[in-house]
The first five atom37 places (N, CA, C, CB, O) and aatype in JSON, in Angstrom:
{
  "aatype": [20, 20, 20, 20, 20, 20, 20, 20, 20, 20, 20, 20, 20, 20, 20, 20, 20, 20, 20, 20, 20, 20, 20, 20, 20, 20, 20, 20, 20, 20, 20, 20, 20, 20, 20, 20, 20, 20, 20, 20, 20, 20, 20, 20, 20, 20, 20, 20, 20, 20, 20, 20, 20, 20, 20, 20, 20, 20, 20, 20, 20, 20, 20, 20, 20, 20, 20, 20, 20, 20, 20, 20, 20, 20, 20, 20, 20, 20, 20, 20, 20, 20, 20, 20, 20, 20, 20, 20, 20, 20, 20, 20, 20, 20, 20, 20, 20, 20, 20, 20, 20, 20, 20, 20, 20, 20, 20],
  "atom_mask": [
    [1, 1, 1, 1, 1],
    [1, 1, 1, 1, 1],
    [1, 1, 1, 1, 1],
    [1, 1, 1, 1, 1],
    [1, 1, 1, 1, 1],
    [1, 1, 1, 1, 1],
    [1, 1, 1, 1, 1],
    [1, 1, 1, 1, 1],
    [1, 1, 1, 1, 1],
    [1, 1, 1, 1, 1],
    [1, 1, 1, 1, 1],
    [1, 1, 1, 1, 1],
    [1, 1, 1, 1, 1],
    [1, 1, 1, 1, 1],
    [1, 1, 1, 1, 1],
    [1, 1, 1, 1, 1],
    [1, 1, 1, 1, 1],
    [1, 1, 1, 1, 1],
    [1, 1, 1, 1, 1],
    [1, 1, 1, 1, 1],
    [1, 1, 1, 1, 1],
    [1, 1, 1, 1, 1],
    [1, 1, 1, 1, 1],
    [1, 1, 1, 1, 1],
    [1, 1, 1, 1, 1],
    [1, 1, 1, 1, 1],
    [1, 1, 1, 1, 1],
    [1, 1, 1, 1, 1],
    [1, 1, 1, 1, 1],
    [1, 1, 1, 1, 1],
    [1, 1, 1, 1, 1],
    [1, 1, 1, 1, 1],
    [1, 1, 1, 1, 1],
    [1, 1, 1, 1, 1],
    [1, 1, 1, 1, 1],
    [1, 1, 1, 1, 1],
    [1, 1, 1, 1, 1],
    [1, 1, 1, 1, 1],
    [1, 1, 1, 1, 1],
    [1, 1, 1, 1, 1],
    [1, 1, 1, 1, 1],
    [1, 1, 1, 1, 1],
    [1, 1, 1, 1, 1],
    [1, 1, 1, 1, 1],
    [1, 1, 1, 1, 1],
    [1, 1, 1, 1, 1],
    [1, 1, 1, 1, 1],
    [1, 1, 1, 1, 1],
    [1, 1, 1, 1, 1],
    [1, 1, 1, 1, 1],
    [1, 1, 1, 1, 1],
    [1, 1, 1, 1, 1],
    [1, 1, 1, 1, 1],
    [1, 1, 1, 1, 1],
    [1, 1, 1, 1, 1],
    [1, 1, 1, 1, 1],
    [1, 1, 1, 1, 1],
    [1, 1, 1, 1, 1],
    [1, 1, 1, 1, 1],
    [1, 1, 1, 1, 1],
    [1, 1, 1, 1, 1],
    [1, 1, 1, 1, 1],
    [1, 1, 1, 1, 1],
    [1, 1, 1, 1, 1],
    [1, 1, 1, 1, 1],
    [1, 1, 1, 1, 1],
    [1, 1, 1, 1, 1],
    [1, 1, 1, 1, 1],
    [1, 1, 1, 1, 1],
    [1, 1, 1, 1, 1],
    [1, 1, 1, 1, 1],
    [1, 1, 1, 1, 1],
    [1, 1, 1, 1, 1],
    [1, 1, 1, 1, 1],
    [1, 1, 1, 1, 1],
    [1, 1, 1, 1, 1],
    [1, 1, 1, 1, 1],
    [1, 1, 1, 1, 1],
    [1, 1, 1, 1, 1],
    [1, 1, 1, 1, 1],
    [1, 1, 1, 1, 1],
    [1, 1, 1, 1, 1],
    [1, 1, 1, 1, 1],
    [1, 1, 1, 1, 1],
    [1, 1, 1, 1, 1],
    [1, 1, 1, 1, 1],
    [1, 1, 1, 1, 1],
    [1, 1, 1, 1, 1],
    [1, 1, 1, 1, 1],
    [1, 1, 1, 1, 1],
    [1, 1, 1, 1, 1],
    [1, 1, 1, 1, 1],
    [1, 1, 1, 1, 1],
    [1, 1, 1, 1, 1],
    [1, 1, 1, 1, 1],
    [1, 1, 1, 1, 1],
    [1, 1, 1, 1, 1],
    [1, 1, 1, 1, 1],
    [1, 1, 1, 1, 1],
    [1, 1, 1, 1, 1],
    [1, 1, 1, 1, 1],
    [1, 1, 1, 1, 1],
    [1, 1, 1, 1, 1],
    [1, 1, 1, 1, 1],
    [1, 1, 1, 1, 1],
    [1, 1, 1, 1, 1],
    [1, 1, 1, 1, 1]
  ],
  "atom_positions": [
    [[-21.06, 22.19, 46.83], [-20.33, 21.8, 45.64], [-19.06, 22.63, 45.54], [-21.21, 21.98, 44.38], [-19.03, 23.81, 45.9]],
    [[-18.02, 22.01, 45.06], [-16.76, 22.71, 44.88], [-16.82, 23.68, 43.71], [-15.62, 21.71, 44.68], [-17.51, 23.4, 42.72]],
    [[-16.11, 24.8, 43.79], [-16.04, 25.71, 42.65], [-15.35, 25.03, 41.47], [-15.3, 27.01, 43.03], [-14.54, 24.11, 41.66]],
    [[-15.66, 25.48, 40.27], [-15.12, 24.86, 39.07], [-13.59, 24.9, 39.04], [-15.68, 25.55, 37.84], [-12.96, 24.0, 38.47]],
    [[-12.98, 25.92, 39.64], [-11.51, 26.01, 39.65], [-10.88, 24.86, 40.43], [-11.07, 27.34, 40.24], [-9.72, 24.51, 40.19]],
    [[-11.62, 24.28, 41.36], [-11.1, 23.16, 42.14], [-11.49, 21.82, 41.53], [-11.61, 23.24, 43.56], [-11.07, 20.77, 42.02]],
    [[-12.28, 21.86, 40.45], [-12.66, 20.63, 39.75], [-12.07, 20.62, 38.35], [-14.2, 20.5, 39.68], [-12.59, 19.94, 37.47]],
    [[-10.99, 21.35, 38.13], [-10.49, 21.6, 36.79], [-9.48, 20.63, 36.23], [-9.91, 22.9, 36.76], [-8.66, 21.04, 35.42]],
    [[-9.49, 19.38, 36.62], [-8.53, 18.42, 36.09], [-8.92, 18.0, 34.67], [-8.44, 17.2, 37.01], [-10.1, 17.83, 34.37]],
    [[-7.91, 17.83, 33.81], [-8.14, 17.45, 32.42], [-7.84, 15.96, 32.23], [-7.28, 18.3, 31.47], [-7.36, 15.3, 33.15]],
    [[-8.13, 15.46, 31.04], [-7.88, 14.05, 30.75], [-6.4, 13.7, 30.88], [-8.37, 13.7, 29.34], [-6.06, 12.62, 31.36]],
    [[-5.53, 14.61, 30.46], [-4.09, 14.34, 30.59], [-3.66, 14.32, 32.07], [-3.27, 15.41, 29.83], [-2.75, 13.57, 32.44]],
    [[-4.32, 15.13, 32.9], [-4.05, 15.1, 34.34], [-4.41, 13.73, 34.93], [-4.84, 16.21, 35.07], [-3.67, 13.19, 35.75]],
    [[-5.55, 13.19, 34.5], [-5.99, 11.89, 35.01], [-4.97, 10.81, 34.64], [-7.38, 11.53, 34.45], [-4.62, 9.98, 35.48]],
    [[-4.5, 10.81, 33.4], [-3.52, 9.81, 32.96], [-2.23, 9.92, 33.77], [-3.23, 9.96, 31.47], [-1.63, 8.9, 34.12]],
    [[-1.81, 11.14, 34.05], [-0.61, 11.36, 34.85], [-0.79, 10.81, 36.27], [-0.28, 12.86, 34.89], [0.14, 10.23, 36.83]],
    [[-1.97, 10.99, 36.84], [-2.26, 10.46, 38.17], [-2.14, 8.94, 38.18], [-3.66, 10.87, 38.62], [-1.54, 8.37, 39.1]],
    [[-2.7, 8.29, 37.17], [-2.69, 6.83, 37.13], [-1.26, 6.29, 37.07], [-3.51, 6.33, 35.94], [-0.98, 5.23, 37.62]],
    [[-0.36, 7.01, 36.4], [1.01, 6.54, 36.24], [1.91, 6.93, 37.42], [1.6, 7.1, 34.97], [2.73, 6.12, 37.85]],
    [[1.75, 8.15, 37.95], [2.73, 8.65, 38.92], [2.17, 8.95, 40.3], [3.36, 9.88, 38.38], [2.95, 9.19, 41.23]],
    [[0.86, 8.93, 40.47], [0.29, 9.31, 41.76], [0.32, 8.18, 42.77], [-1.12, 9.77, 41.57], [0.43, 7.01, 42.42]],
    [[0.21, 8.54, 44.03], [0.07, 7.56, 45.11], [-1.36, 7.06, 45.09], [0.44, 8.17, 46.5], [-2.28, 7.8, 44.75]],
    [[-1.56, 5.79, 45.46], [-2.89, 5.21, 45.38], [-3.3, 4.6, 46.71], [-2.95, 4.15, 44.27], [-2.5, 3.95, 47.38]],
    [[-4.56, 4.83, 47.07], [-5.16, 4.21, 48.25], [-6.43, 3.51, 47.8], [-5.45, 5.27, 49.39], [-7.24, 4.09, 47.07]],
    [[-6.62, 2.28, 48.23], [-7.83, 1.52, 47.91], [-8.75, 1.54, 49.11], [-7.49, 0.06, 47.5], [-8.33, 1.23, 50.23]],
    [[-10.01, 1.89, 48.89], [-11.03, 1.77, 49.93], [-12.11, 0.83, 49.4], [-11.62, 3.17, 50.31], [-11.98, 0.27, 48.31]],
    [[-13.14, 0.67, 50.15], [-14.21, -0.25, 49.75], [-14.92, 0.18, 48.48], [-15.23, -0.39, 50.87], [-15.24, -0.65, 47.63]],
    [[-15.17, 1.49, 48.32], [-15.93, 1.99, 47.18], [-15.13, 2.85, 46.22], [-17.1, 2.77, 47.68], [-15.62, 3.18, 45.14]],
    [[-13.91, 3.24, 46.59], [-13.12, 4.15, 45.75], [-11.67, 3.7, 45.63], [-13.17, 5.55, 46.32], [-11.14, 3.04, 46.52]],
    [[-11.06, 4.07, 44.53], [-9.62, 4.01, 44.33], [-9.2, 5.47, 44.31], [-9.2, 3.22, 42.99], [-9.62, 6.22, 43.43]],
    [[-8.38, 5.9, 45.26], [-8.06, 7.31, 45.43], [-6.6, 7.54, 45.05], [-8.34, 7.78, 46.88], [-5.69, 6.93, 45.61]],
    [[-6.39, 8.45, 44.08], [-5.05, 8.81, 43.63], [-4.7, 10.2, 44.14], [-4.94, 8.76, 42.08], [-5.52, 11.12, 44.07]],
    [[-3.48, 10.34, 44.67], [-3.0, 11.62, 45.21], [-1.73, 12.04, 44.48], [-2.74, 11.52, 46.74], [-0.93, 11.21, 44.07]],
    [[-1.57, 13.33, 44.34], [-0.33, 13.88, 43.79], [-0.1, 15.23, 44.44], [-0.4, 14.01, 42.24], [-0.97, 16.1, 44.43]],
    [[1.09, 15.42, 45.01], [1.4, 16.69, 45.68], [1.36, 17.85, 44.69], [2.79, 16.62, 46.36], [1.7, 17.69, 43.52]],
    [[0.94, 19.02, 45.2], [0.89, 20.22, 44.38], [1.33, 21.41, 45.22], [-0.53, 20.44, 43.81], [1.21, 21.39, 46.45]],
    [[1.83, 22.42, 44.56], [2.21, 23.65, 45.27], [1.1, 24.68, 45.19], [3.5, 24.22, 44.69], [1.11, 25.68, 45.91]],
    [[0.15, 24.43, 44.32], [-0.95, 25.36, 44.11], [-2.17, 24.91, 44.91], [-1.3, 25.47, 42.62], [-2.09, 24.05, 45.78]],
    [[-3.29, 25.53, 44.58], [-4.56, 25.17, 45.21], [-4.94, 23.75, 44.79], [-5.69, 26.19, 44.81], [-4.86, 23.41, 43.61]],
    [[-5.36, 22.91, 45.74], [-5.72, 21.53, 45.4], [-6.88, 21.47, 44.41], [-6.08, 20.75, 46.66], [-7.79, 22.29, 44.45]],
    [[-6.82, 20.47, 43.52], [-7.9, 20.23, 42.58], [-8.38, 18.79, 42.75], [-7.46, 20.5, 41.11], [-7.63, 17.93, 43.22]],
    [[-9.63, 18.55, 42.36], [-10.24, 17.25, 42.58], [-10.95, 16.79, 41.31], [-11.21, 17.3, 43.76], [-11.45, 17.6, 40.53]],
    [[-10.98, 15.49, 41.13], [-11.72, 14.9, 40.02], [-12.38, 13.62, 40.5], [-10.79, 14.63, 38.81], [-11.82, 12.88, 41.31]],
    [[-13.57, 13.35, 39.98], [-14.3, 12.13, 40.32], [-14.65, 11.41, 39.03], [-15.59, 12.44, 41.17], [-15.23, 12.01, 38.12]],
    [[-14.29, 10.13, 38.94], [-14.56, 9.32, 37.76], [-15.59, 8.27, 38.13], [-13.26, 8.67, 37.21], [-15.37, 7.45, 39.02]],
    [[-16.72, 8.3, 37.44], [-17.75, 7.27, 37.6], [-18.12, 6.8, 36.2], [-19.03, 7.81, 38.4], [-18.87, 7.48, 35.5]],
    [[-17.59, 5.66, 35.8], [-17.79, 5.19, 34.43], [-19.14, 4.49, 34.26], [-16.66, 4.25, 34.03], [-19.84, 4.21, 35.23]],
    [[-19.47, 4.23, 33.02], [-20.72, 3.52, 32.72], [-20.65, 2.07, 33.17], [-21.03, 3.58, 31.24], [-21.69, 1.4, 33.25]],
    [[-19.46, 1.57, 33.46], [-19.33, 0.21, 34.01], [-19.95, 0.13, 35.4], [-17.85, -0.21, 34.07], [-20.42, -0.92, 35.82]],
    [[-19.96, 1.26, 36.1], [-20.52, 1.31, 37.45], [-22.03, 1.16, 37.37], [-20.15, 2.62, 38.16], [-22.63, 0.35, 38.08]],
    [[-22.64, 1.96, 36.49], [-24.09, 1.91, 36.3], [-24.42, 2.54, 34.94], [-24.85, 2.64, 37.46], [-23.81, 3.54, 34.55]],
    [[-25.35, 1.96, 34.25], [-25.79, 2.54, 32.98], [-26.65, 3.77, 33.21], [-26.59, 1.49, 32.15], [-26.84, 4.59, 32.31]],
    [[-27.17, 3.91, 34.42], [-28.06, 5.02, 34.76], [-27.26, 6.28, 35.11], [-28.97, 4.62, 35.93], [-26.45, 6.27, 36.04]],
    [[-27.49, 7.35, 34.37], [-26.82, 8.62, 34.65], [-27.23, 9.16, 36.02], [-27.13, 9.65, 33.57], [-26.45, 9.85, 36.67]],
    [[-28.43, 8.84, 36.44], [-28.92, 9.31, 37.75], [-28.03, 8.75, 38.86], [-30.39, 8.88, 37.97], [-27.65, 9.48, 39.78]],
    [[-27.72, 7.48, 38.79], [-26.88, 6.85, 39.82], [-25.46, 7.39, 39.75], [-26.89, 5.32, 39.66], [-24.85, 7.69, 40.78]],
    [[-24.92, 7.5, 38.53], [-23.54, 8.02, 38.39], [-23.44, 9.44, 38.92], [-23.1, 7.98, 36.92], [-22.48, 9.76, 39.62]],
    [[-24.4, 10.28, 38.6], [-24.38, 11.68, 39.08], [-24.59, 11.76, 40.59], [-25.45, 12.5, 38.36], [-24.05, 12.65, 41.24]],
    [[-25.38, 10.85, 41.14], [-25.59, 10.8, 42.59], [-24.28, 10.52, 43.31], [-26.64, 9.71, 42.95], [-23.97, 11.16, 44.31]],
    [[-23.5, 9.57, 42.79], [-22.22, 9.24, 43.39], [-21.27, 10.44, 43.31], [-21.59, 8.01, 42.7], [-20.58, 10.75, 44.28]],
    [[-21.23, 11.12, 42.16], [-20.38, 12.31, 42.01], [-20.79, 13.41, 42.98], [-20.45, 12.83, 40.57], [-19.94, 14.05, 43.6]],
    [[-22.09, 13.63, 43.1], [-22.6, 14.67, 43.99], [-22.2, 14.39, 45.44], [-24.13, 14.77, 43.89], [-21.74, 15.29, 46.15]],
    [[-22.37, 13.15, 45.86], [-22.0, 12.76, 47.22], [-20.5, 12.98, 47.44], [-22.37, 11.28, 47.49], [-20.1, 13.52, 48.47]],
    [[-19.69, 12.56, 46.48], [-18.24, 12.7, 46.61], [-17.82, 14.16, 46.69], [-17.53, 12.01, 45.44], [-17.05, 14.54, 47.56]],
    [[-18.33, 14.99, 45.78], [-17.96, 16.4, 45.79], [-18.44, 17.12, 47.06], [-18.53, 17.1, 44.56], [-17.75, 17.99, 47.58]],
    [[-19.61, 16.75, 47.54], [-20.11, 17.36, 48.78], [-19.21, 16.98, 49.97], [-21.56, 16.92, 49.05], [-18.91, 17.83, 50.81]],
    [[-18.8, 15.72, 50.04], [-17.93, 15.29, 51.14], [-16.57, 15.97, 51.04], [-17.77, 13.76, 51.13], [-15.99, 16.35, 52.06]],
    [[-16.05, 16.12, 49.84], [-14.77, 16.81, 49.66], [-14.89, 18.26, 50.1], [-14.3, 16.73, 48.2], [-13.99, 18.77, 50.77]],
    [[-15.98, 18.92, 49.74], [-16.13, 20.33, 50.12], [-16.27, 20.49, 51.64], [-17.36, 20.94, 49.42], [-15.83, 21.49, 52.2]],
    [[-16.88, 19.5, 52.31], [-17.0, 19.54, 53.77], [-15.64, 19.38, 54.45], [-17.95, 18.45, 54.25], [-15.38, 20.01, 55.48]],
    [[-14.78, 18.53, 53.89], [-13.49, 18.24, 54.51], [-12.33, 18.98, 53.84], [-13.22, 16.75, 54.48], [-11.17, 18.65, 54.08]],
    [[-12.65, 19.96, 53.01], [-11.63, 20.65, 52.21], [-10.53, 21.26, 53.07], [-12.29, 21.74, 51.37], [-9.36, 21.2, 52.69]],
    [[-10.87, 21.85, 54.2], [-9.88, 22.51, 55.05], [-8.88, 21.53, 55.65], [-10.57, 23.27, 56.16], [-7.76, 21.91, 56.01]],
    [[-9.27, 20.26, 55.77], [-8.39, 19.25, 56.37], [-7.5, 18.55, 55.34], [-9.22, 18.23, 57.1], [-6.65, 17.74, 55.71]],
    [[-7.7, 18.85, 54.07], [-6.93, 18.2, 53.01], [-5.68, 19.03, 52.73], [-7.78, 18.02, 51.73], [-5.76, 20.23, 52.48]],
    [[-4.52, 18.37, 52.77], [-3.28, 19.08, 52.52], [-3.15, 19.42, 51.03], [-2.06, 18.25, 52.99], [-4.06, 19.13, 50.25]],
    [[-2.05, 20.02, 50.64], [-1.86, 20.48, 49.27], [-1.61, 19.3, 48.34], [-0.7, 21.49, 49.19], [-0.46, 19.02, 47.97]],
    [[-2.66, 18.61, 47.97], [-2.59, 17.5, 47.03], [-3.75, 17.59, 46.05], [-2.61, 16.14, 47.76], [-4.83, 18.06, 46.4]],
    [[-3.49, 17.15, 44.82], [-4.58, 16.97, 43.87], [-5.1, 15.55, 44.07], [-4.1, 17.21, 42.37], [-4.33, 14.64, 44.35]],
    [[-6.4, 15.38, 43.94], [-7.03, 14.09, 44.23], [-7.91, 13.67, 43.07], [-7.86, 14.18, 45.54], [-8.68, 14.47, 42.53]],
    [[-7.8, 12.4, 42.68], [-8.7, 11.8, 41.71], [-9.35, 10.59, 42.37], [-7.95, 11.4, 40.39], [-8.66, 9.69, 42.86]],
    [[-10.67, 10.57, 42.38], [-11.44, 9.45, 42.92], [-11.96, 8.61, 41.76], [-12.61, 9.94, 43.83], [-12.65, 9.14, 40.88]],
    [[-11.64, 7.34, 41.74], [-12.17, 6.42, 40.74], [-13.12, 5.49, 41.47], [-11.02, 5.62, 39.99], [-12.73, 4.81, 42.42]],
    [[-14.35, 5.47, 41.04], [-15.39, 4.71, 41.73], [-15.31, 3.22, 41.37], [-16.77, 5.26, 41.38], [-15.07, 2.86, 40.22]],
    [[-15.52, 2.39, 42.36], [-15.6, 0.94, 42.15], [-17.07, 0.55, 41.95], [-14.97, 0.16, 43.37], [-17.96, 1.28, 42.38]],
    [[-17.33, -0.58, 41.29], [-18.71, -0.98, 41.01], [-19.6, -1.13, 42.24], [-18.71, -2.27, 40.28], [-20.81, -0.93, 42.15]],
    [[-19.02, -1.48, 43.38], [-19.82, -1.67, 44.59], [-20.45, -0.37, 45.08], [-18.96, -2.26, 45.69], [-21.38, -0.4, 45.89]],
    [[-19.98, 0.78, 44.61], [-20.51, 2.07, 45.04], [-21.94, 2.3, 44.55], [-19.63, 3.2, 44.55], [-22.67, 3.08, 45.15]],
    [[-22.34, 1.63, 43.48], [-23.68, 1.83, 42.93], [-24.78, 1.4, 43.9], [-23.82, 1.06, 41.62], [-25.86, 1.98, 43.9]],
    [[-24.5, 0.4, 44.74], [-25.51, -0.09, 45.69], [-25.32, 0.48, 47.1], [-25.46, -1.6, 45.76], [-26.1, 0.18, 47.99]],
    [[-24.31, 1.29, 47.29], [-24.0, 1.81, 48.62], [-24.95, 2.94, 49.01], [-22.56, 2.3, 48.68], [-25.48, 3.65, 48.16]],
    [[-25.14, 3.1, 50.32], [-25.95, 4.21, 50.82], [-25.09, 5.46, 50.9], [-26.57, 3.86, 52.21], [-23.86, 5.4, 50.78]],
    [[-25.73, 6.59, 51.11], [-25.02, 7.86, 51.22], [-24.04, 7.81, 52.4], [-26.01, 9.04, 51.4], [-22.89, 8.23, 52.27]],
    [[-24.5, 7.3, 53.52], [-23.65, 7.23, 54.71], [-22.42, 6.34, 54.48], [-24.44, 6.71, 55.9], [-21.32, 6.68, 54.91]],
    [[-22.62, 5.21, 53.8], [-21.5, 4.32, 53.52], [-20.47, 4.99, 52.62], [-22.0, 3.03, 52.88], [-19.27, 4.89, 52.86]],
    [[-20.94, 5.68, 51.58], [-20.03, 6.37, 50.66], [-19.25, 7.47, 51.37], [-20.81, 6.95, 49.47], [-18.04, 7.6, 51.21]],
    [[-19.96, 8.28, 52.17], [-19.31, 9.38, 52.87], [-18.28, 8.87, 53.87], [-20.34, 10.24, 53.59], [-17.18, 9.42, 53.95]],
    [[-18.61, 7.84, 54.62], [-17.68, 7.29, 55.61], [-16.44, 6.72, 54.93], [-18.36, 6.22, 56.45], [-15.32, 6.93, 55.4]],
    [[-16.64, 5.99, 53.84], [-15.53, 5.41, 53.11], [-14.62, 6.48, 52.52], [-16.06, 4.5, 51.99], [-13.39, 6.36, 52.57]],
    [[-15.22, 7.51, 51.98], [-14.45, 8.61, 51.4], [-13.68, 9.38, 52.47], [-15.37, 9.56, 50.63], [-12.54, 9.77, 52.27]],
    [[-14.32, 9.58, 53.6], [-13.65, 10.27, 54.71], [-12.43, 9.51, 55.19], [-14.62, 10.46, 55.87], [-11.38, 10.11, 55.44]],
    [[-12.55, 8.19, 55.32], [-11.42, 7.35, 55.72], [-10.28, 7.44, 54.7], [-11.86, 5.9, 55.88], [-9.12, 7.57, 55.07]],
    [[-10.63, 7.38, 53.43], [-9.62, 7.45, 52.37], [-8.9, 8.77, 52.34], [-10.25, 7.18, 51.04], [-7.69, 8.81, 52.14]],
    [[-9.63, 9.87, 52.53], [-9.01, 11.19, 52.48], [-8.14, 11.45, 53.71], [-10.07, 12.27, 52.37], [-7.19, 12.24, 53.64]],
    [[-8.44, 10.81, 54.83], [-7.61, 10.95, 56.02], [-6.25, 10.28, 55.83], [-8.32, 10.37, 57.24], [-5.26, 10.7, 56.42]],
    [[-6.22, 9.23, 55.01], [-4.98, 8.47, 54.8], [-4.03, 9.12, 53.82], [-5.31, 7.09, 54.32], [-2.91, 8.63, 53.66]],
    [[-4.42, 10.19, 53.17], [-3.57, 10.81, 52.14], [-2.29, 11.27, 52.64], [-4.24, 11.94, 51.53], [-1.49, 11.81, 51.87]]
  ]
}
């Protein structure tokens, strides 16, 4: 899991990403990037539209944060926001990780 300092994006940060950040669409995620001069920060959004079950939403967040922490050294100085698509609720761990890896390589 990433340290809290790397997960410290606020609601205003998310809104700024949606308006000004670069966007990449993958099968299960919409990935927003914004260059930074500081240490990269990450945020994962899994709304109740994805699943009413908190267990499923937290599972998706856990998988995403674990994959980010594994590939952290390969990520350049960008802040990243992952917005989950509804199809992620039925995806396997391997499918989510592979999709996220592809998206982060394209940043």
